[in-house]
Coordinates of C-alpha atoms in Angstrom, one line a residue:
X27 CA 0.0 0.0 0.0
X28 CA 1.2 3.5 -0.7
X29 CA 1.0 6.2 2.1
X30 CA -2.2 8.2 1.4
X31 CA -0.4 11.4 2.2
X32 CA 2.2 10.8 -0.4
X33 CA 0.4 9.3 -3.4
X34 CA -1.8 12.3 -4.3
X35 CA 1.2 14.6 -4.2
X36 CA 3.1 12.4 -6.7
X37 CA -0.1 12.1 -8.8
X38 CA -0.4 15.9 -9.0
X39 CA 3.1 16.2 -10.1
X40 CA 2.6 13.6 -12.8
X41 CA -0.5 15.4 -14.0
X42 CA 1.3 18.7 -14.1
X43 CA 4.1 17.3 -16.2
X44 CA 1.6 15.6 -18.5
X45 CA -0.1 19.0 -19.1
X46 CA 3.3 20.5 -19.9
X47 CA 3.8 17.7 -22.4
X48 CA 0.5 18.4 -24.1
X49 CA 1.4 22.0 -24.5
X50 CA 4.7 21.2 -26.2
X51 CA 3.1 18.9 -28.9
X52 CA 2.3 21.7 -31.2
X53 CA 5.9 22.9 -31.4
X54 CA 7.2 19.8 -33.3
X55 CA 8.9 20.6 -36.6
X56 CA 9.7 18.4 -39.5
X57 CA 13.2 19.7 -40.3
X58 CA 15.8 19.0 -37.7
X59 CA 19.5 19.6 -37.9
X60 CA 21.9 16.8 -36.9
X61 CA 22.8 18.6 -33.7
X62 CA 19.1 19.0 -32.8
X63 CA 18.4 15.3 -33.5
X64 CA 21.2 14.3 -31.1
X65 CA 19.9 16.6 -28.4
X66 CA 16.4 15.2 -28.7
X67 CA 17.7 11.7 -28.5
X68 CA 19.6 12.6 -25.4
X69 CA 16.4 14.0 -23.9
X70 CA 14.6 10.8 -24.7
X71 CA 17.3 8.7 -23.0
X72 CA 17.1 10.9 -19.9
X73 CA 13.3 10.5 -19.8
X74 CA 13.8 6.7 -20.0
X75 CA 16.2 6.7 -17.1
X76 CA 13.9 8.9 -15.1
X77 CA 11.0 6.6 -15.8
X78 CA 13.0 3.6 -14.6
X79 CA 13.9 5.5 -11.4
X80 CA 10.3 6.3 -10.8
X81 CA 9.1 2.7 -11.3
X82 CA 11.8 1.5 -8.9
X83 CA 10.7 4.1 -6.4
X84 CA 7.1 2.8 -6.6
X85 CA 8.4 -0.6 -5.6
X86 CA 10.2 0.8 -2.6
X87 CA 7.1 2.8 -1.6
X88 CA 5.1 -0.4 -1.9
X89 CA 7.6 -2.1 0.4
X90 CA 7.3 0.7 3.0
X91 CA 10.8 2.0 2.3
X92 CA 10.8 5.7 3.2
X93 CA 13.5 6.4 0.6
X94 CA 11.0 5.6 -2.1
X95 CA 9.1 8.9 -1.7
X96 CA 12.2 11.1 -2.1
X97 CA 13.4 9.1 -5.0
X98 CA 10.0 9.3 -6.8
X99 CA 10.0 13.1 -6.3
X100 CA 13.6 13.3 -7.7
X101 CA 12.6 11.3 -10.7
X102 CA 9.6 13.5 -11.4
X103 CA 11.8 16.6 -11.1
X104 CA 14.2 15.1 -13.7
X105 CA 11.2 14.6 -16.0
X106 CA 10.2 18.2 -15.6
X107 CA 13.7 19.3 -16.5
X108 CA 13.6 17.2 -19.6
X109 CA 10.3 18.8 -20.6
X110 CA 11.6 22.3 -20.1
X111 CA 14.6 21.6 -22.2
X112 CA 12.4 20.0 -24.9
X113 CA 10.3 23.2 -25.0
X114 CA 13.5 25.2 -25.9
X115 CA 14.4 23.0 -28.8
X116 CA 12.7 23.6 -32.1
X117 CA 11.2 20.4 -33.4
X118 CA 11.3 18.5 -30.1
X119 CA 8.3 16.2 -30.4
X120 CA 6.8 14.6 -27.4
X121 CA 5.2 11.4 -28.7
X122 CA 7.7 9.1 -26.9
X123 CA 7.7 11.3 -23.8
X124 CA 3.9 11.3 -23.6
X125 CA 3.9 7.5 -23.9
X126 CA 6.2 7.3 -20.8
X127 CA 3.8 9.5 -18.9
X128 CA 0.8 7.5 -19.9
X129 CA 2.5 4.4 -18.4
X130 CA 3.5 6.2 -15.2
X131 CA 0.0 7.8 -14.7
X132 CA -1.5 4.3 -15.1
X133 CA 1.0 2.9 -12.6
X134 CA 0.3 5.7 -10.1
X135 CA -3.5 5.4 -10.5
X136 CA -3.3 1.6 -10.0
X137 CA -1.3 2.0 -6.9
X138 CA -3.6 4.7 -5.4
X139 CA -6.6 2.5 -6.1
X140 CA -4.9 -0.6 -4.6
X141 CA -5.1 -2.5 -7.9
X142 CA -3.5 -5.9 -7.4
X143 CA -0.7 -7.2 -9.7
X144 CA -2.9 -10.1 -10.8
X145 CA -5.8 -8.0 -12.1
X146 CA -7.9 -9.9 -14.6
X147 CA -8.5 -6.9 -16.8
X148 CA -5.2 -7.2 -18.7
X149 CA -5.3 -9.8 -21.4
X150 CA -2.2 -8.7 -23.3
X151 CA 0.6 -11.2 -23.8
X152 CA 3.3 -8.8 -22.4
X153 CA 2.1 -5.8 -20.4
X154 CA 3.1 -2.5 -21.9
X155 CA 4.5 -1.6 -18.5
X156 CA 6.4 -4.9 -18.6
X157 CA 7.4 -5.2 -14.9
X158 CA 8.4 -8.7 -14.0
X159 CA 6.7 -10.3 -11.0
X160 CA 9.6 -9.9 -8.7
X161 CA 10.6 -8.0 -5.6
X162 CA 13.1 -5.2 -5.4
X163 CA 16.6 -6.2 -6.7
X164 CA 19.9 -4.4 -7.2
X165 CA 20.4 -2.3 -10.4
X166 CA 22.8 -5.0 -11.6
X167 CA 19.9 -7.4 -11.9
X168 CA 17.3 -4.8 -12.9
X169 CA 14.3 -7.1 -13.1
X170 CA 12.0 -4.2 -12.1
X171 CA 12.5 -2.3 -15.3
X172 CA 10.8 -2.9 -18.7
X173 CA 10.8 -6.5 -20.0
X174 CA 14.5 -7.1 -20.6
X175 CA 15.8 -7.7 -24.1
X176 CA 17.2 -11.1 -23.3
X177 CA 13.7 -12.2 -22.0
X178 CA 12.2 -10.9 -25.2
X179 CA 14.7 -13.1 -27.1
X180 CA 13.7 -16.0 -24.9
X181 CA 10.0 -15.5 -25.9
X182 CA 11.1 -15.5 -29.6
X183 CA 13.3 -18.5 -29.4
X184 CA 11.2 -21.0 -27.5
X185 CA 8.1 -22.6 -29.0
X186 CA 4.7 -22.5 -27.4
X187 CA 3.4 -26.0 -28.3
X188 CA 1.1 -28.6 -26.7
X189 CA 4.0 -30.0 -24.6
X190 CA 4.7 -26.6 -23.1
X191 CA 1.0 -25.9 -22.7
X192 CA 0.7 -29.2 -20.8
X193 CA 3.5 -28.0 -18.6
X194 CA 1.7 -24.7 -17.9
X195 CA -1.4 -26.7 -17.0
X196 CA 0.5 -28.8 -14.5
X197 CA 2.2 -25.8 -12.9
X198 CA -1.2 -24.1 -12.6
X199 CA -3.0 -27.1 -11.1
X200 CA -1.4 -29.8 -8.9
X201 CA 2.0 -28.0 -8.9
X202 CA 0.7 -24.4 -8.3
X203 CA 1.9 -24.4 -4.7
X204 CA 5.4 -25.5 -5.8
X205 CA 5.5 -22.8 -8.4
X206 CA 4.5 -20.0 -6.0
X207 CA 6.9 -21.4 -3.3
X208 CA 9.7 -21.4 -6.0
X209 CA 9.0 -17.8 -6.8
X210 CA 9.0 -16.7 -3.1
X211 CA 12.3 -18.5 -2.5
X212 CA 13.8 -17.0 -5.6
X213 CA 12.9 -13.4 -4.6
X214 CA 15.1 -13.8 -1.5
X215 CA 18.0 -15.1 -3.6
X216 CA 17.5 -13.0 -6.7
X217 CA 20.2 -10.5 -5.8
X218 CA 22.6 -13.3 -5.5
X219 CA 21.6 -15.4 -8.6
X220 CA 20.3 -13.1 -11.4
X221 CA 23.5 -11.0 -11.9
X222 CA 25.3 -14.0 -13.3
X223 CA 22.7 -14.5 -16.0
X224 CA 22.4 -10.8 -16.7
X225 CA 26.2 -10.4 -17.3
X226 CA 26.1 -13.2 -19.9
X227 CA 22.9 -11.9 -21.6
X228 CA 20.9 -15.0 -20.6
X229 CA 17.2 -14.8 -19.8
X230 CA 16.4 -14.4 -16.1
X231 CA 13.2 -16.3 -16.8
X232 CA 15.3 -19.3 -17.8
X233 CA 17.1 -19.2 -14.5
X234 CA 13.8 -19.2 -12.7
X235 CA 12.4 -22.1 -14.8
X236 CA 15.5 -24.2 -14.0
X237 CA 15.3 -23.4 -10.3
X238 CA 11.6 -24.2 -10.1
X239 CA 12.0 -27.5 -11.8
X240 CA 15.2 -28.6 -10.1
X241 CA 14.7 -27.7 -6.5
X242 CA 11.6 -25.4 -5.9
X243 CA 14.2 -22.9 -4.7
X244 CA 15.4 -25.1 -1.8
X245 CA 19.1 -24.7 -1.6
X246 CA 19.8 -27.9 0.3
X247 CA 18.0 -30.2 -2.2
X248 CA 19.8 -33.4 -3.1
X249 CA 18.7 -36.1 -5.5
X250 CA 19.2 -39.8 -5.2
X251 CA 21.6 -39.6 -8.1
X252 CA 23.8 -37.2 -6.2
X253 CA 22.9 -33.9 -7.8
X254 CA 22.9 -31.1 -5.2
X255 CA 22.0 -27.5 -4.6
X256 CA 19.4 -25.1 -5.9
X257 CA 20.3 -25.8 -9.6
X258 CA 21.2 -29.5 -9.0
X259 CA 24.8 -29.9 -10.2
X260 CA 26.3 -33.4 -10.3
X261 CA 29.7 -33.7 -8.6
X262 CA 31.7 -34.0 -11.8
X263 CA 29.9 -31.2 -13.7
X264 CA 30.1 -29.0 -10.6
X265 CA 33.9 -29.4 -10.4
X266 CA 34.2 -28.4 -14.1
X267 CA 32.7 -25.1 -13.2
X268 CA 34.3 -24.5 -9.8
X269 CA 31.8 -26.1 -7.5
X270 CA 32.5 -28.7 -4.8
X271 CA 34.2 -29.1 -1.4
X272 CA 35.8 -25.8 -0.4
X273 CA 38.3 -27.3 2.1
X274 CA 36.3 -26.3 5.1
X275 CA 33.6 -29.0 4.9
X276 CA 31.2 -27.1 2.7
X277 CA 30.1 -28.1 -0.8
X278 CA 29.7 -24.9 -2.8
X279 CA 27.1 -26.6 -5.0
X280 CA 24.7 -25.5 -2.2
X281 CA 25.7 -21.8 -2.6
X282 CA 23.1 -19.9 -4.6
X283 CA 25.5 -17.3 -6.0
X284 CA 28.2 -19.8 -7.0
X285 CA 25.7 -22.3 -8.5
X286 CA 24.1 -19.5 -10.6
X287 CA 27.6 -18.5 -11.9
X288 CA 28.3 -22.1 -12.8
X289 CA 24.9 -22.5 -14.5
X290 CA 25.4 -19.3 -16.6
X291 CA 28.9 -20.6 -17.7
X292 CA 27.4 -24.0 -18.5
X293 CA 24.6 -22.5 -20.7
X294 CA 27.2 -20.3 -22.3
X295 CA 29.1 -23.4 -23.4
X296 CA 25.9 -24.9 -24.8
X297 CA 25.2 -21.7 -26.7
X298 CA 28.7 -21.9 -28.3
X299 CA 27.9 -25.6 -29.3
X300 CA 24.2 -25.6 -30.0
X301 CA 23.4 -22.0 -31.1
X302 CA 20.1 -20.5 -30.0
X303 CA 18.4 -23.8 -29.5
X304 CA 17.3 -23.3 -25.9
X305 CA 15.4 -26.6 -25.8
X306 CA 18.7 -28.4 -26.6
X307 CA 20.5 -26.4 -23.9
X308 CA 17.9 -27.7 -21.4
X309 CA 18.1 -31.2 -22.7
X310 CA 21.9 -31.1 -22.2
X311 CA 21.4 -29.6 -18.7
X312 CA 19.2 -32.5 -17.7
X313 CA 20.6 -35.4 -19.7
X314 CA 24.2 -34.5 -20.3
X315 CA 25.8 -32.4 -23.0
X316 CA 27.4 -35.5 -24.7
X317 CA 24.0 -36.8 -25.9
X318 CA 22.8 -33.3 -26.9
X319 CA 26.0 -32.6 -28.8
X320 CA 25.7 -35.9 -30.7
X321 CA 22.1 -35.4 -31.6
X322 CA 22.7 -31.8 -32.7
X323 CA 25.5 -33.0 -35.1
X324 CA 23.7 -36.1 -36.4
X325 CA 20.5 -34.2 -37.3
X326 CA 22.1 -31.0 -38.6
X327 CA 21.0 -28.7 -35.8
X328 CA 17.3 -29.4 -36.1
X329 CA 14.9 -28.4 -33.4
X330 CA 14.4 -30.4 -30.2
X331 CA 10.8 -30.8 -31.3
X332 CA 11.7 -32.5 -34.5
X333 CA 10.4 -36.1 -34.2
X334 CA 13.8 -37.7 -34.9
X335 CA 15.6 -35.4 -32.5
X336 CA 12.9 -35.6 -29.8
X337 CA 13.0 -39.4 -29.8
X338 CA 16.7 -39.5 -29.1
X339 CA 16.1 -38.3 -25.5
X340 CA 14.9 -40.3 -22.5
X341 CA 11.4 -39.7 -21.0
X342 CA 12.8 -37.7 -18.1
X343 CA 14.4 -35.1 -20.5
X344 CA 11.2 -35.0 -22.7
X345 CA 9.3 -34.0 -19.5
X346 CA 12.0 -31.7 -18.2
X347 CA 12.4 -29.4 -21.2
X348 CA 8.8 -28.3 -21.6
X349 CA 8.4 -28.0 -17.8
X350 CA 11.3 -25.5 -17.5
X351 CA 10.0 -23.5 -20.4
X352 CA 6.5 -23.5 -19.0
X353 CA 7.7 -22.2 -15.6
X354 CA 9.8 -19.5 -17.4
X355 CA 6.8 -18.5 -19.5
X356 CA 4.6 -18.2 -16.4
X357 CA 7.3 -16.1 -14.8
X358 CA 6.9 -13.6 -17.6
X359 CA 3.1 -13.8 -18.1
X360 CA 1.4 -14.3 -14.7
X361 CA -1.5 -12.0 -15.4
X362 CA -2.6 -13.8 -18.6
X363 CA -3.2 -17.0 -16.5
X364 CA -4.7 -15.4 -13.5
X365 CA -1.6 -16.2 -11.5
X366 CA -0.5 -14.0 -8.5
X367 CA 3.1 -14.3 -7.3
X368 CA 3.1 -12.8 -3.8
X369 CA 5.7 -10.1 -3.3
X370 CA 8.1 -10.4 -0.4
X371 CA 10.3 -7.8 1.2
X372 CA 13.6 -9.2 0.0
X373 CA 15.8 -6.2 0.6
X374 CA 19.2 -7.7 1.6
X375 CA 20.8 -7.0 4.9
X376 CA 23.0 -8.9 7.4
X377 CA 22.5 -9.9 11.0
X378 CA 25.5 -9.9 13.4
X379 CA 24.8 -12.5 16.1
X380 CA 25.1 -11.0 19.6
X381 CA 25.2 -14.4 21.1
X382 CA 25.6 -18.0 19.8
X383 CA 22.5 -19.2 18.1
X384 CA 21.2 -21.8 15.6
X385 CA 19.0 -21.3 12.7
X386 CA 16.3 -23.2 14.6
X387 CA 16.5 -20.8 17.4
X388 CA 16.5 -17.8 15.1
X389 CA 13.4 -19.2 13.3
X390 CA 11.5 -19.4 16.5
X391 CA 12.4 -15.9 17.9
X392 CA 12.0 -14.1 14.6
X393 CA 8.4 -15.3 14.3
X394 CA 6.4 -15.0 11.1
X395 CA 7.0 -11.3 10.7
X396 CA 4.2 -10.9 8.2
X397 CA 5.1 -13.9 6.1
X398 CA 3.2 -17.1 5.7
X399 CA 5.8 -19.6 6.6
X400 CA 8.4 -17.7 8.7
X401 CA 12.0 -17.4 8.0
X402 CA 13.6 -20.8 8.4
X403 CA 13.8 -21.5 4.6
X404 CA 15.1 -18.0 4.0
X405 CA 17.9 -18.3 6.6
X406 CA 18.9 -21.7 5.2
X407 CA 18.9 -20.6 1.6
X408 CA 20.9 -17.4 2.3
X409 CA 23.3 -19.2 4.7
X410 CA 23.7 -22.7 3.2
X411 CA 27.0 -23.4 5.0
X412 CA 25.2 -23.8 8.3
X413 CA 23.0 -26.8 9.4
X414 CA 19.8 -25.8 11.0
X415 CA 20.7 -27.4 14.4
X416 CA 24.4 -26.2 14.4
X417 CA 25.4 -23.5 16.9
X418 CA 26.8 -20.5 15.1
X419 CA 29.3 -18.4 17.1
X420 CA 28.5 -14.9 18.4
X421 CA 29.8 -12.2 16.1
X422 CA 29.0 -14.2 12.9
X423 CA 27.3 -12.2 10.2
X424 CA 24.4 -14.0 8.6
X425 CA 22.7 -13.0 5.3
X426 CA 19.2 -11.9 5.9
X427 CA 16.7 -9.1 4.9
X428 CA 16.1 -5.6 6.3
X429 CA 12.9 -6.8 8.0
X430 CA 14.6 -9.9 9.5
X431 CA 17.4 -7.7 10.9
X432 CA 14.8 -5.5 12.6
X433 CA 13.0 -8.5 14.0
X434 CA 16.3 -9.9 15.3
X435 CA 17.1 -6.8 17.2
X436 CA 13.6 -6.7 18.7
X437 CA 13.0 -10.3 19.6
X438 CA 16.2 -12.4 19.5
X439 CA 18.8 -10.5 21.5
X440 CA 17.0 -10.4 24.9
X441 CA 13.6 -10.8 26.5
X442 CA 11.1 -13.6 27.1
X443 CA 10.8 -14.8 23.4
X444 CA 14.6 -15.0 23.0
X445 CA 14.8 -17.1 26.2
X446 CA 11.8 -19.3 25.1
X447 CA 13.5 -20.0 21.8
X448 CA 16.7 -21.0 23.5
X449 CA 14.9 -23.3 26.0
X450 CA 13.0 -25.0 23.1
X451 CA 16.1 -25.7 21.0
X452 CA 18.0 -26.9 24.1
X453 CA 15.3 -29.3 25.3
X454 CA 16.4 -32.9 25.6
X455 CA 13.6 -35.4 24.8
X456 CA 15.6 -38.1 26.7
X457 CA 15.1 -36.2 29.9
X458 CA 11.4 -36.9 29.7
X459 CA 12.0 -40.6 30.4
X460 CA 11.5 -41.5 34.1
X461 CA 13.5 -44.5 35.2
X462 CA 11.9 -46.2 38.3
X463 CA 14.0 -48.3 40.6
X464 CA 13.4 -48.9 44.3
X465 CA 10.5 -47.0 46.0
X466 CA 10.1 -45.3 49.3
X467 CA 7.1 -44.4 51.4
X468 CA 6.4 -40.7 51.8
X469 CA 3.9 -39.2 54.2
X470 CA 2.1 -36.1 52.9
X471 CA 1.0 -33.1 55.0
X472 CA -2.6 -34.5 55.1
X473 CA -1.3 -37.7 56.7
X474 CA -1.7 -39.9 53.6
X475 CA 1.1 -42.1 52.5
X476 CA 2.3 -42.5 48.8
X477 CA 5.0 -44.5 47.1
X478 CA 7.6 -42.8 44.9
X479 CA 11.0 -43.7 43.4
X480 CA 13.8 -43.6 45.9
X481 CA 16.2 -40.8 45.3
X482 CA 19.9 -41.3 45.2
X483 CA 22.7 -38.8 44.8
X484 CA 23.8 -38.4 41.2
X485 CA 27.2 -39.8 40.6
X486 CA 29.3 -38.5 37.8
X487 CA 31.2 -41.2 36.1
X488 CA 35.0 -40.8 36.1
X489 CA 36.5 -39.5 32.9
X490 CA 38.1 -42.9 32.4
X491 CA 34.6 -44.5 32.3
X492 CA 33.1 -42.0 29.9
X493 CA 32.2 -43.7 26.6
X494 CA 34.8 -43.2 23.8
X495 CA 32.6 -44.4 20.9
X496 CA 28.9 -44.4 20.0
X497 CA 27.0 -46.8 17.8
X498 CA 24.4 -44.8 15.8
X499 CA 20.8 -45.9 16.5
X500 CA 17.9 -45.7 14.0
X501 CA 16.8 -42.1 13.5
X502 CA 19.7 -40.5 15.2
X503 CA 21.5 -37.5 13.7
X504 CA 25.1 -36.3 14.3
X505 CA 23.8 -33.1 15.9
X506 CA 21.7 -35.0 18.4
X507 CA 24.6 -37.2 19.2
X508 CA 26.8 -34.2 19.7
X509 CA 24.3 -32.6 22.1
X510 CA 24.0 -35.9 24.0
X511 CA 27.7 -36.1 24.7
X512 CA 28.4 -32.3 24.8
X513 CA 30.5 -32.5 21.7
X514 CA 31.6 -29.9 19.2
X515 CA 29.7 -30.9 16.1
X516 CA 32.4 -29.9 13.6
X517 CA 35.2 -31.6 15.6
X518 CA 33.0 -34.8 15.9
X519 CA 32.3 -34.7 12.2
X520 CA 35.9 -34.2 11.2
X521 CA 37.0 -37.0 13.4
X522 CA 34.6 -39.4 11.7
X523 CA 35.1 -38.2 8.1
X524 CA 31.6 -36.7 7.8
X525 CA 31.0 -33.9 5.3
X526 CA 29.0 -30.7 5.9
X527 CA 26.4 -29.5 5.6
X528 CA 24.4 -32.7 6.0
X529 CA 26.7 -34.7 8.3
X530 CA 25.0 -37.9 7.2
X531 CA 25.3 -40.9 9.5
X532 CA 23.9 -44.4 9.1
X533 CA 22.4 -46.9 11.5
X534 CA 25.0 -49.1 13.2
X535 CA 27.9 -46.7 12.3
X536 CA 30.6 -46.5 15.1
X537 CA 31.5 -42.9 15.9
X538 CA 34.7 -41.8 17.7
X539 CA 33.6 -39.3 20.3
X540 CA 36.2 -36.7 19.7
X541 CA 35.7 -33.1 20.9
X542 CA 33.3 -34.2 23.7
X543 CA 33.3 -33.3 27.4

């Protein structure tokens, strides 16, 4: 929602500038010198930049960012300056400038009226305003501007055929929740992932489609075949593009920024080999570039949808390619399908821990904070190097959002909720078990006699009698074992050759209890 005291003021400014535009129309001339033409082109470019600034300011205002109002006013002042200069140049037409103001007036009116992004009154394929359904991102990713050129190329290169239509139907029916969840997860990671695709001129929509199909935007996803991370790199392919163990127990395939860089490089290689055939890029991503390269050569670069080419790929790839394209298509055209992608406040920030904490503890004390599901997935996605149960030292900086940072300062540093969260994550289910031995008679104040377990002083076993090994029982995790024996999880994992971030143990495995008290 836009502050009611701010929107009318901005609207009045827009209307004033629109009136100035209409007054300048009559001054257009047919003959223009080369210098005049260059000056007018410069003014048009300035107007485009100002329009982009204004649109980004609207997003900030919608996210309750106070800087948005000042930035919108500054953008409008830039537009007024352009109009004044246009009026001084003989032959300066205002057709393009007026089109910009029509778009901005419509955006301002929609915001003031509370029109939702998923309004059903727009049946165009690509909205003239063209804003992608994403939250605010850095200028380097620039997804809040007009539909990017690389995404326009994506629309031109892929085919909307019955297979893709079937994929759209699946995403909009039984997989709708997965699609929306993927989009919410992506918004939080967008500033980390999209710049890699932008730098290489690759469609951001394609990145979203791959993310949605591979992991639903869950950074710690891992397949039975061994693919891992938000974009599901196999170990060997990951190593080719710089992903894998970093020497400190973390597999960088789980890192959203590093995996997006690797995916962009991988698709760049496929472009060099397979040209603009995006379907074959995706077939290679799913089924291996060796097969895609062979099919491309044998059939003279024919389309993936050519029967001879299509039948060279396994069923999984035949399903994968149209599903990724369908998700990318819906990313660009939500309104056409009555689809609403909820906006989230994804402005990046960091949290410096004032005391040791785990992601579990932070999830509890942060609360929902206006979200549907809380912040556990966000914390894990933005900080993939930490397991949810692992204790993170005080002073550590965690990736978060502006809103999360505020909630942390309010609820997680002190007070009842902070202590409640700590008590909950430190609770030991084993302490709920009551072991009954001998009993004793106890006389109550009312004279009645009851039986209760006899008490005995607790005896601490000598250090020489403390267990040195532990056999893993069914359902146990390394973190739970570490808590039971008061071990340092990382030391325990290193002593037993277990890799972060999952620290997988198996039933019956014998663990050396190193780093335990």
